[in-house]
Coordinates of C-alpha atoms in Angstrom, one line a residue:
Chain Y
M107 CA -11.5 -30.9 28.5
P108 CA -12.0 -33.1 25.4
E109 CA -10.9 -36.3 25.3
Q110 CA -7.5 -36.9 24.1
A111 CA -7.5 -38.7 20.7
E112 CA -5.5 -42.1 20.7
W113 CA -3.2 -43.0 18.1
E114 CA -3.1 -46.2 16.2
D115 CA 0.5 -47.6 16.1
E116 CA 1.7 -46.9 12.7
S117 CA 5.1 -48.4 11.7
L118 CA 7.3 -46.2 13.2
T119 CA 10.0 -46.1 10.5
R120 CA 7.7 -45.1 8.1
R121 CA 6.6 -42.3 9.8
V122 CA 10.0 -41.3 10.8
F123 CA 11.1 -41.4 7.0
I124 CA 8.0 -39.3 5.7
M125 CA 8.7 -36.8 8.6
A126 CA 12.4 -36.4 7.8
S127 CA 12.1 -36.1 4.0
L128 CA 9.3 -33.4 4.6
T129 CA 11.3 -31.6 7.2
T130 CA 14.2 -31.7 4.5
A131 CA 12.3 -30.4 1.9
S132 CA 10.4 -27.7 4.1
I133 CA 14.2 -26.7 5.2
V134 CA 15.3 -26.4 1.5
A135 CA 12.3 -24.5 0.7
A136 CA 12.8 -21.9 3.4
G137 CA 16.5 -21.7 3.1
G138 CA 15.8 -21.1 -0.7
T139 CA 13.1 -18.4 0.3
V140 CA 15.0 -16.6 3.1
Y141 CA 18.2 -16.1 1.1
P142 CA 16.6 -14.2 -2.0
L143 CA 14.4 -12.6 0.5
Y144 CA 17.4 -11.1 2.4
R145 CA 19.0 -9.8 -0.8
Y146 CA 15.8 -8.6 -2.2
L147 CA 15.1 -6.5 0.7
F148 CA 18.7 -4.7 0.2
P149 CA 18.4 -2.5 -3.1
S150 CA 21.7 -3.1 -5.1
D151 CA 22.8 0.6 -4.8
S152 CA 22.6 0.8 -0.8
K153 CA 26.0 -0.2 -0.3
G154 CA 27.2 3.1 -1.9
G155 CA 30.5 3.1 -3.3
G156 CA 31.3 1.7 -6.9
K157 CA 28.9 3.8 -8.7
G158 CA 30.5 7.1 -10.1
T159 CA 33.4 8.1 -7.9
S160 CA 33.6 11.4 -9.2
V161 CA 30.8 14.3 -9.5
T162 CA 30.6 16.9 -11.9
I163 CA 28.6 20.4 -11.2
P164 CA 28.4 23.1 -14.0
E165 CA 29.9 26.4 -12.5
A166 CA 26.9 28.3 -13.5
E167 CA 25.0 26.6 -10.9
V168 CA 26.9 27.8 -7.9
V169 CA 26.7 31.1 -7.7
V170 CA 29.7 33.2 -5.8
G171 CA 29.4 33.3 -2.2
G172 CA 26.7 30.3 -2.2
A173 CA 26.7 27.0 -1.7
R174 CA 25.2 23.8 -3.3
F175 CA 24.1 20.4 -2.2
F176 CA 24.8 17.4 -4.3
K177 CA 24.8 13.7 -3.6
F178 CA 28.5 12.0 -3.5
K179 CA 28.5 8.4 -3.4
G180 CA 24.6 8.2 -2.4
K181 CA 25.3 10.7 0.6
P182 CA 24.8 14.5 0.5
A183 CA 27.6 16.7 0.3
I184 CA 28.0 20.5 -0.2
L185 CA 30.1 22.5 -2.4
I186 CA 30.9 26.2 -1.1
R187 CA 32.0 28.9 -3.5
K188 CA 33.9 31.3 -1.3
S189 CA 35.1 33.5 -4.0
E190 CA 35.3 33.3 -7.9
K191 CA 38.2 30.6 -7.7
E192 CA 38.1 29.3 -4.2
V193 CA 35.7 26.2 -3.9
I194 CA 35.4 23.4 -1.3
A195 CA 33.5 20.4 -1.3
M196 CA 33.1 18.3 1.9
S197 CA 30.6 15.9 3.2
A198 CA 27.3 17.5 4.4
V199 CA 26.7 14.8 6.9
C200 CA 27.0 15.9 10.4
T201 CA 29.4 13.3 12.3
H202 CA 27.5 13.5 15.2
L203 CA 23.8 12.1 14.4
G204 CA 23.7 12.2 10.9
C205 CA 21.9 15.3 10.2
V206 CA 22.4 17.4 7.1
V207 CA 24.4 20.7 7.8
K208 CA 23.7 24.1 6.7
Y209 CA 26.1 26.7 5.3
S210 CA 25.8 30.0 7.2
E211 CA 27.1 32.6 4.6
S212 CA 27.3 35.6 7.0
D213 CA 29.6 33.6 9.7
Q214 CA 31.5 31.6 7.0
I215 CA 30.9 28.6 9.0
I216 CA 29.0 25.4 8.9
K217 CA 26.1 24.7 11.1
C218 CA 24.1 21.5 12.2
P219 CA 20.6 22.4 12.8
C220 CA 19.9 19.2 15.1
H221 CA 22.3 19.7 17.9
G222 CA 24.2 22.8 17.2
A223 CA 27.5 21.3 16.3
K224 CA 29.8 24.2 14.3
F225 CA 32.5 23.4 11.6
D226 CA 34.8 25.7 9.9
L227 CA 35.5 25.9 6.1
K228 CA 37.9 23.1 6.2
G229 CA 35.6 20.8 8.2
K230 CA 37.3 21.1 11.2
V231 CA 34.9 21.0 14.6
I232 CA 34.8 24.3 16.2
A233 CA 31.9 23.8 18.5
G234 CA 29.2 21.6 19.6
P235 CA 29.0 17.8 20.1
A236 CA 30.2 16.6 16.7
P237 CA 33.2 14.0 17.3
K238 CA 34.8 14.1 14.2
P239 CA 35.5 16.8 11.1
L240 CA 33.5 16.5 8.2
Q241 CA 35.2 14.5 5.2
L242 CA 36.8 16.8 2.7
F243 CA 36.5 16.3 -1.1
L244 CA 39.2 17.3 -4.0
V245 CA 37.8 19.6 -6.2
S246 CA 39.0 20.5 -9.8
R247 CA 38.1 22.5 -12.5
D248 CA 37.4 21.0 -16.1
G249 CA 36.3 23.6 -18.7
G250 CA 33.1 25.0 -17.1
K251 CA 32.6 22.5 -14.5
F252 CA 33.7 21.7 -11.0
V253 CA 34.8 18.2 -10.7
I254 CA 34.6 16.6 -7.0
E255 CA 36.5 13.4 -6.4
E256 CA 37.5 11.7 -3.0
A257 CA 40.6 13.0 -1.5
Chain C
M172 CA -29.9 -29.2 7.6
K173 CA -30.9 -32.6 6.5
K174 CA -28.9 -35.8 7.3
E175 CA -25.2 -34.6 7.5
V176 CA -24.3 -34.3 11.1
E177 CA -21.8 -31.2 11.8
I178 CA -18.7 -33.0 11.7
K179 CA -17.0 -31.3 15.0
K180 CA -20.0 -32.7 17.1
I181 CA -19.5 -36.5 16.3
P182 CA -18.4 -38.0 19.5
I183 CA -14.8 -39.2 19.8
E184 CA -15.7 -43.0 20.1
E185 CA -17.5 -42.5 16.8
K186 CA -14.5 -40.8 15.2
K187 CA -12.4 -44.0 16.3
R188 CA -14.5 -46.1 14.8
L189 CA -14.8 -44.3 11.3
I190 CA -11.1 -44.1 11.5
R191 CA -10.7 -47.9 12.0
E192 CA -13.4 -48.2 9.2
G193 CA -11.0 -46.5 7.1
K194 CA -13.6 -43.8 6.3
M195 CA -12.0 -40.9 8.0
K196 CA -8.3 -40.1 9.1
W197 CA -6.9 -37.9 11.8
F198 CA -6.6 -34.3 10.6
F199 CA -3.1 -34.4 12.1
P200 CA -0.5 -35.4 11.1
G201 CA -2.1 -37.2 8.0
H202 CA -4.2 -34.5 6.7
V203 CA -1.6 -31.7 7.4
V204 CA 1.3 -33.6 5.9
E205 CA -0.9 -33.9 2.6
Q206 CA -1.2 -30.2 2.7
V207 CA 2.2 -29.5 3.2
V208 CA 3.3 -31.7 0.3
I209 CA 0.7 -30.0 -2.0
C210 CA 1.9 -26.6 -1.0
L211 CA 5.2 -27.4 -1.6
F212 CA 4.7 -29.0 -4.9
I213 CA 2.7 -25.9 -5.9
F214 CA 5.5 -23.7 -4.8
V215 CA 7.9 -25.6 -7.0
I216 CA 5.8 -25.1 -10.0
M217 CA 5.1 -21.2 -9.5
I218 CA 9.0 -20.9 -9.0
T219 CA 9.7 -23.0 -12.1
L220 CA 7.2 -21.2 -14.2
A221 CA 8.8 -17.6 -12.9
T222 CA 12.1 -18.7 -14.0
L223 CA 11.8 -20.3 -17.2
F224 CA 8.8 -17.9 -18.4
P225 CA 9.4 -14.7 -16.8
P226 CA 6.3 -12.4 -17.5
H227 CA 6.6 -10.2 -20.4
L228 CA 6.9 -6.5 -19.8
G229 CA 6.0 -4.4 -22.6
S230 CA 6.8 -1.0 -23.4
M231 CA 5.6 2.0 -21.3
A232 CA 2.2 3.4 -21.6
D233 CA 1.3 5.8 -24.2
P234 CA -1.9 7.5 -24.2
F235 CA -1.3 8.8 -27.5
N236 CA -0.7 5.7 -29.2
T237 CA -3.1 2.6 -29.2
P238 CA -1.6 -0.6 -30.2
D239 CA -2.9 -2.7 -33.0
H240 CA -4.3 -5.7 -31.3
I241 CA -5.6 -4.9 -27.7
K242 CA -7.0 -7.9 -26.0
P243 CA -7.6 -8.6 -22.7
E244 CA -6.1 -11.2 -20.7
W245 CA -7.2 -15.1 -21.4
Y246 CA -9.7 -15.3 -18.5
F247 CA -11.5 -12.2 -19.8
L248 CA -11.4 -13.4 -23.5
A249 CA -15.0 -15.2 -23.2
S250 CA -16.7 -12.5 -21.9
F251 CA -15.1 -10.1 -24.5
Q252 CA -16.2 -12.4 -27.2
L253 CA -19.4 -12.1 -26.0
L254 CA -19.5 -8.4 -26.5
I255 CA -18.0 -8.8 -30.0
I256 CA -21.2 -11.3 -30.7
A257 CA -23.5 -8.6 -29.4
E258 CA -22.3 -6.1 -32.0
K259 CA -23.8 -8.6 -34.5
L260 CA -27.3 -7.7 -32.9
D261 CA -27.2 -4.1 -34.4
F262 CA -30.8 -5.2 -36.7
L263 CA -32.6 -5.0 -33.2
G264 CA -31.9 -1.4 -33.2
A265 CA -28.9 1.0 -32.4
W266 CA -29.1 0.3 -28.6
A267 CA -29.1 -3.5 -28.7
P268 CA -25.3 -4.5 -29.1
K269 CA -23.9 -2.5 -26.0
I270 CA -26.7 -3.1 -23.7
L271 CA -27.0 -6.8 -24.5
G272 CA -23.6 -7.5 -24.4
V273 CA -23.3 -6.0 -20.9
G274 CA -26.5 -7.6 -19.9
M275 CA -25.4 -11.1 -20.7
Q276 CA -22.3 -10.8 -18.3
G277 CA -24.9 -10.0 -15.7
V278 CA -27.1 -12.6 -16.4
I279 CA -24.2 -15.0 -16.3
I280 CA -23.2 -14.1 -13.0
G281 CA -26.7 -14.0 -11.5
I282 CA -27.1 -17.5 -12.7
L283 CA -24.2 -18.5 -11.4
L284 CA -24.9 -17.1 -8.0
M285 CA -28.5 -18.8 -8.1
V286 CA -27.1 -22.0 -9.1
P287 CA -28.1 -23.7 -5.7
F288 CA -31.4 -22.4 -5.8
I289 CA -32.3 -23.0 -9.3
D290 CA -31.4 -26.7 -9.0
R291 CA -33.2 -28.1 -5.9
N292 CA -32.5 -31.8 -6.6
P293 CA -31.2 -32.9 -3.6
D294 CA -29.5 -36.0 -5.3
R295 CA -25.8 -36.1 -5.8
K296 CA -25.5 -39.0 -8.3
Y297 CA -24.5 -38.2 -12.1
K298 CA -27.2 -40.4 -13.2
N299 CA -29.9 -38.3 -11.4
R300 CA -28.8 -35.0 -12.2
K301 CA -28.8 -35.3 -16.1
I302 CA -30.0 -31.7 -16.7
A303 CA -27.5 -30.1 -14.5
I304 CA -24.2 -32.1 -15.7
T305 CA -25.6 -31.6 -19.2
L306 CA -26.0 -27.9 -18.8
G307 CA -22.6 -27.6 -16.8
I308 CA -20.5 -29.6 -19.7
L309 CA -22.3 -27.3 -22.2
S310 CA -21.4 -24.2 -20.4
V311 CA -17.6 -25.4 -20.2
I312 CA -17.7 -26.0 -23.7
I313 CA -18.8 -22.8 -24.7
A314 CA -16.5 -20.6 -22.5
I315 CA -13.5 -22.8 -23.9
F316 CA -14.9 -22.1 -27.5
L317 CA -15.5 -18.5 -27.0
T318 CA -11.8 -18.3 -25.3
L319 CA -10.3 -19.7 -28.3
W320 CA -12.5 -18.0 -30.9
A321 CA -11.4 -14.7 -29.4
H322 CA -7.7 -15.7 -29.0
F323 CA -7.4 -16.7 -32.4
S324 CA -9.4 -13.8 -34.1
Chain F
M189 CA 7.2 -36.0 35.6
E190 CA 5.1 -33.9 33.6
Q191 CA 4.6 -33.8 30.1
L192 CA 2.2 -32.4 27.1
K193 CA 0.5 -34.8 24.7
F194 CA -0.5 -33.0 21.0
G195 CA -2.2 -35.7 19.2
P196 CA 0.5 -38.2 18.4
I197 CA 3.3 -35.9 19.8
T198 CA 4.6 -36.2 23.4
V199 CA 6.6 -33.4 24.6
K200 CA 8.8 -34.1 27.7
N201 CA 11.3 -31.5 27.7
R202 CA 10.9 -30.0 30.8
L203 CA 11.8 -26.4 29.6
A204 CA 9.2 -26.7 26.7
V205 CA 6.5 -28.2 28.9
K206 CA 7.1 -25.1 31.1
G207 CA 7.3 -22.8 28.5
F208 CA 4.0 -24.1 26.9
N209 CA 2.1 -24.0 30.5
Y210 CA 2.9 -20.4 30.7
I211 CA 1.4 -19.3 28.1
N212 CA -1.4 -21.7 28.0
K213 CA -2.8 -20.6 31.4
R214 CA -3.2 -17.3 29.9
L215 CA -4.2 -18.0 26.4
G216 CA -6.2 -21.4 26.9
L217 CA -4.2 -22.6 23.6
K218 CA -4.3 -26.4 24.4
E219 CA -8.0 -26.4 24.6
I220 CA -8.3 -24.8 21.2
L221 CA -5.6 -27.1 19.5
D222 CA -7.2 -30.2 20.9
D223 CA -10.7 -29.1 19.3
E224 CA -9.6 -27.8 16.1
V225 CA -6.5 -30.0 15.6
F226 CA -5.8 -32.9 17.3
T227 CA -9.4 -34.3 18.0
K228 CA -10.2 -33.3 14.0
V229 CA -11.1 -35.8 11.5
A230 CA -10.9 -35.5 7.8
P231 CA -12.2 -37.8 5.0
T232 CA -10.1 -40.3 3.4
H233 CA -12.1 -40.5 0.1
L234 CA -10.8 -36.9 -1.0
G235 CA -9.3 -36.9 -4.6
F236 CA -7.0 -35.0 -6.7
L237 CA -9.8 -32.4 -7.8
S238 CA -10.8 -31.7 -3.9
C239 CA -7.4 -30.3 -3.1
F240 CA -8.1 -27.1 -5.7
G241 CA -10.0 -24.8 -2.9
G242 CA -7.0 -25.3 -0.6
I243 CA -4.5 -24.8 -3.6
T244 CA -6.1 -21.7 -4.2
F245 CA -5.9 -20.5 -1.0
F246 CA -2.0 -21.4 -1.0
I247 CA -1.7 -19.4 -4.1
F248 CA -3.8 -16.4 -2.6
L249 CA -1.0 -16.4 0.5
M250 CA 1.6 -16.4 -1.9
Q251 CA 0.1 -13.3 -3.7
V252 CA -0.1 -11.7 -0.5
V253 CA 3.4 -12.3 0.1
T254 CA 4.9 -11.4 -3.1
G255 CA 2.7 -8.6 -3.2
L256 CA 3.9 -6.8 -0.2
L257 CA 7.4 -7.2 -1.3
L258 CA 6.5 -5.6 -4.7
M259 CA 4.9 -2.9 -2.9
I260 CA 8.0 -2.1 -1.1
Y261 CA 9.9 -0.8 -4.5
Y262 CA 6.8 -0.1 -6.6
I263 CA 5.4 3.7 -7.2
P264 CA 1.9 4.0 -8.3
D265 CA 2.5 7.2 -10.3
V266 CA 2.0 7.3 -13.9
D267 CA 5.6 8.8 -14.3
K268 CA 7.5 6.6 -12.4
A269 CA 5.2 3.0 -12.3
Y270 CA 6.7 1.6 -15.3
A271 CA 10.2 2.5 -14.5
S272 CA 10.0 1.1 -10.9
V273 CA 8.7 -2.2 -12.2
V274 CA 11.5 -2.3 -14.6
M275 CA 13.8 -1.5 -11.5
I276 CA 12.1 -4.4 -9.7
T277 CA 12.8 -6.9 -12.7
N278 CA 16.3 -5.6 -13.6
D279 CA 18.3 -4.0 -10.7
I280 CA 16.9 -5.5 -7.3
E281 CA 18.2 -8.8 -6.6
F282 CA 15.5 -11.5 -6.9
G283 CA 13.1 -8.9 -8.2
W284 CA 12.5 -10.7 -11.2
V285 CA 11.5 -13.9 -9.1
V286 CA 9.1 -12.0 -7.1
R287 CA 7.5 -10.3 -9.9
G288 CA 7.3 -13.4 -12.0
L289 CA 5.8 -15.4 -8.8
H290 CA 3.2 -12.5 -8.7
A291 CA 2.1 -12.8 -12.2
W292 CA 2.1 -16.4 -12.7
G293 CA 0.4 -16.6 -9.1
A294 CA -2.6 -14.2 -10.5
N295 CA -2.9 -16.4 -13.6
L296 CA -2.6 -19.8 -11.9
M297 CA -5.1 -18.5 -9.3
V298 CA -7.8 -18.2 -11.8
I299 CA -7.1 -21.5 -13.1
T300 CA -7.3 -23.3 -9.7
V301 CA -10.6 -21.2 -8.7
I302 CA -12.2 -22.6 -11.8
I303 CA -11.2 -26.2 -11.4
H304 CA -12.5 -25.8 -7.9
M305 CA -15.8 -24.5 -8.9
G306 CA -15.9 -27.3 -11.5
K307 CA -15.5 -29.8 -9.0
I308 CA -18.2 -28.5 -6.7
Y309 CA -20.6 -28.1 -9.6
F310 CA -20.1 -31.5 -11.0
S311 CA -20.0 -33.2 -7.8
G312 CA -23.4 -31.3 -6.7
I313 CA -21.5 -30.1 -3.5
Y314 CA -23.3 -27.1 -3.9
K315 CA -26.5 -28.7 -2.7
A316 CA -28.2 -28.2 0.7
P317 CA -26.7 -27.3 3.2
R318 CA -24.0 -25.9 1.3
E319 CA -26.1 -23.3 -1.0
F320 CA -24.7 -20.2 0.8
N321 CA -21.1 -21.3 0.5
W322 CA -21.6 -21.5 -3.3
V323 CA -22.6 -18.1 -3.2
T324 CA -19.5 -17.0 -1.1
G325 CA -17.4 -18.7 -3.7
I326 CA -19.1 -17.0 -6.7
V327 CA -18.4 -13.6 -4.9
L328 CA -14.7 -14.7 -4.4
L329 CA -14.3 -15.4 -8.0
N330 CA -15.3 -12.3 -8.8
L331 CA -12.9 -10.7 -6.5
T332 CA -10.1 -12.6 -8.0
L333 CA -11.3 -11.4 -11.2
G334 CA -11.1 -7.9 -9.8
F335 CA -7.5 -8.3 -8.7
S336 CA -6.4 -9.4 -11.9
F337 CA -8.0 -6.6 -13.5
T338 CA -6.9 -3.9 -11.1
G339 CA -3.4 -5.4 -11.1
Y340 CA -3.0 -5.5 -14.6
L341 CA -3.1 -1.8 -14.6
L342 CA -0.1 -1.2 -12.1
P343 CA 2.9 -1.8 -14.4
W344 CA 1.8 0.9 -16.8
T345 CA 2.6 -0.5 -20.0
Q346 CA 0.9 -0.2 -23.4
L347 CA -1.0 -3.3 -22.9
S348 CA -2.2 -2.7 -19.3
Y349 CA -3.2 0.7 -20.1
W350 CA -5.0 -0.1 -23.4
A351 CA -6.8 -3.4 -22.0
T352 CA -7.8 -1.0 -19.0
V353 CA -9.2 1.7 -21.5
V354 CA -11.3 -0.9 -23.1
G355 CA -12.5 -2.5 -20.0
T356 CA -13.4 0.5 -18.3
E357 CA -15.5 1.2 -21.5
V358 CA -17.5 -1.7 -21.1
P359 CA -20.0 -0.8 -18.5
S360 CA -20.8 2.7 -19.8
A361 CA -23.2 0.4 -22.1
V362 CA -25.4 -0.2 -18.8
P363 CA -28.6 1.7 -19.3
L364 CA -29.0 5.1 -17.2
V365 CA -26.0 4.6 -14.8
G366 CA -23.2 3.1 -17.4
D367 CA -21.5 6.6 -17.8
T368 CA -21.5 7.0 -14.0
I369 CA -20.2 3.8 -13.5
K370 CA -17.2 4.3 -15.9
I371 CA -16.3 7.7 -14.5
L372 CA -16.3 6.2 -11.1
M373 CA -13.9 3.6 -12.2
R374 CA -11.8 6.0 -14.1
G375 CA -12.2 9.1 -11.9
G376 CA -12.7 11.1 -14.5
E377 CA -13.1 10.7 -18.3
D378 CA -9.9 9.3 -19.3
I379 CA -7.2 6.9 -17.6
S380 CA -5.0 9.1 -15.9
Q381 CA -3.1 9.4 -12.4
V382 CA -6.5 9.3 -10.5
T383 CA -7.3 5.8 -12.2
L384 CA -4.0 4.5 -11.5
S385 CA -4.3 5.6 -7.8
R386 CA -7.9 4.1 -7.6
F387 CA -6.8 0.6 -9.1
F388 CA -3.8 0.8 -6.8
T389 CA -6.1 1.3 -3.7
L390 CA -8.3 -1.6 -4.7
H391 CA -5.5 -3.8 -5.5
V392 CA -3.8 -3.3 -2.4
I393 CA -6.5 -2.6 0.4
L394 CA -10.0 -2.9 -0.5
L395 CA -9.9 -6.3 -2.4
P396 CA -7.7 -7.7 0.1
I397 CA -10.0 -6.8 3.0
A398 CA -13.0 -8.0 1.1
T399 CA -11.2 -11.1 0.1
V400 CA -10.3 -12.0 3.7
V401 CA -13.7 -11.5 5.2
L402 CA -15.1 -13.7 2.3
L403 CA -12.7 -16.3 2.9
V404 CA -13.6 -16.3 6.7
L405 CA -17.0 -16.8 5.8
H406 CA -16.1 -19.6 3.2
F407 CA -14.1 -21.6 6.0
M408 CA -16.5 -20.8 8.8
Q409 CA -19.1 -22.6 6.9
I410 CA -16.7 -25.6 5.8
R411 CA -15.9 -26.0 9.2
R412 CA -19.6 -26.0 10.4
Q413 CA -20.5 -28.2 7.7
G414 CA -17.5 -30.2 7.4
I415 CA -15.9 -31.4 4.1
S416 CA -18.9 -33.2 1.8
G417 CA -19.2 -36.8 1.9
P418 CA -18.8 -39.0 -1.1
M419 CA -21.7 -39.3 -3.4

């Protein structure tokens, strides 16, 4: 063990003052750094919402009987065109663990590939572990486009 | 290794004596506090500069459109100017400008690396190092001159 | 009553002492701290100009932190790089500060390196036994310039693109191997995606590793030889 250094007695108040001001300055600097850092790490559009509450999709992009994925408020959603006129839109995020669901055209149901949840075309759970139905959106037609809005 | 003792190996009694004589101070807290203060100061300067003079971001690169005045960043200006000067050496032959221009850069770095081996004079006092000091000041002046020249041409 | 002495600080809090002892038994921290911190001395004669080595190191650390933060959003792709830098500057909260700090840090670091070098030269500190540390320092200077050169291309602006065109053209003048060097730097005849990827890799991986190794060498020598005494 090296011998412990001895410390000349400095004026205590002076040292306390220096240490206190230094600590204050460091805390101010640290606080002034941590807050911007926190904000920097959360990109501005990560909170969802706000940005465009309606999405338009040209009719020509969705074949009759088929489905098309799109982003609604930053999250995957699905537009299903059952027939020429009958169109449904709903969230494509499985309410179980957040996987993106698939549309099975042959059985006319929506399946989740992760843990086998099944939903009907109204978003209702018909099988599997999903606790809640898929959120439905409103679809209207405007000229040659589908307009999807929150229900 | 002449005369300078490895500082760690100085016995603690000797260290205490040096401190009493005012030649040394404890690394902690004295020296550390100093360093922290300096770092905070630099940090404040950098934040101020970044806030008051945000870096310029020009337009996106266009490989089909060379802008008019291409100049490197300020710290490359001196060596950039050397290349331009070397272009005047074409009377030596077509090979000369480019090779001499680049050669000079290599030579400069080489000389810099070799400084302690070229200057073997152990004395550190200014008055006993007239050549080294003169060459040093001369290099600084030339570097500043070349930088300004490149900047204003 | 058990207590710990760290230089001028005496720790009496029982929990703190216990906690420290637990870790200390396994790591031997106390010995290292006593050796490297609490029995160490520093010269009192150091002036303003002697601080620039340390200042350069601090700016380097700032560059590492701000660089990491920029890398979170930056995309090294010729089509997306510029847009990602614009996004960092305009859309990400406090992104302009991070980019501003990184850009200013780059410039300030060159200045502080030059001042540090000037001080070492004019005070004759490079002389024996510190010759090799001067050499290490010159290599670090070149690494700093390498950082600047490679980093300058990354935002993919007109200036950065054309400065790189000119800058990578220069070594082609070297006899025999010039064109090979140029093609190696550019990853082809032109500045392209390959060049951007190469410069990005150099800037964020290779140069930092090299710099850290050189810094370790630089500091090991300072530790062994001590800070140079007065003239």
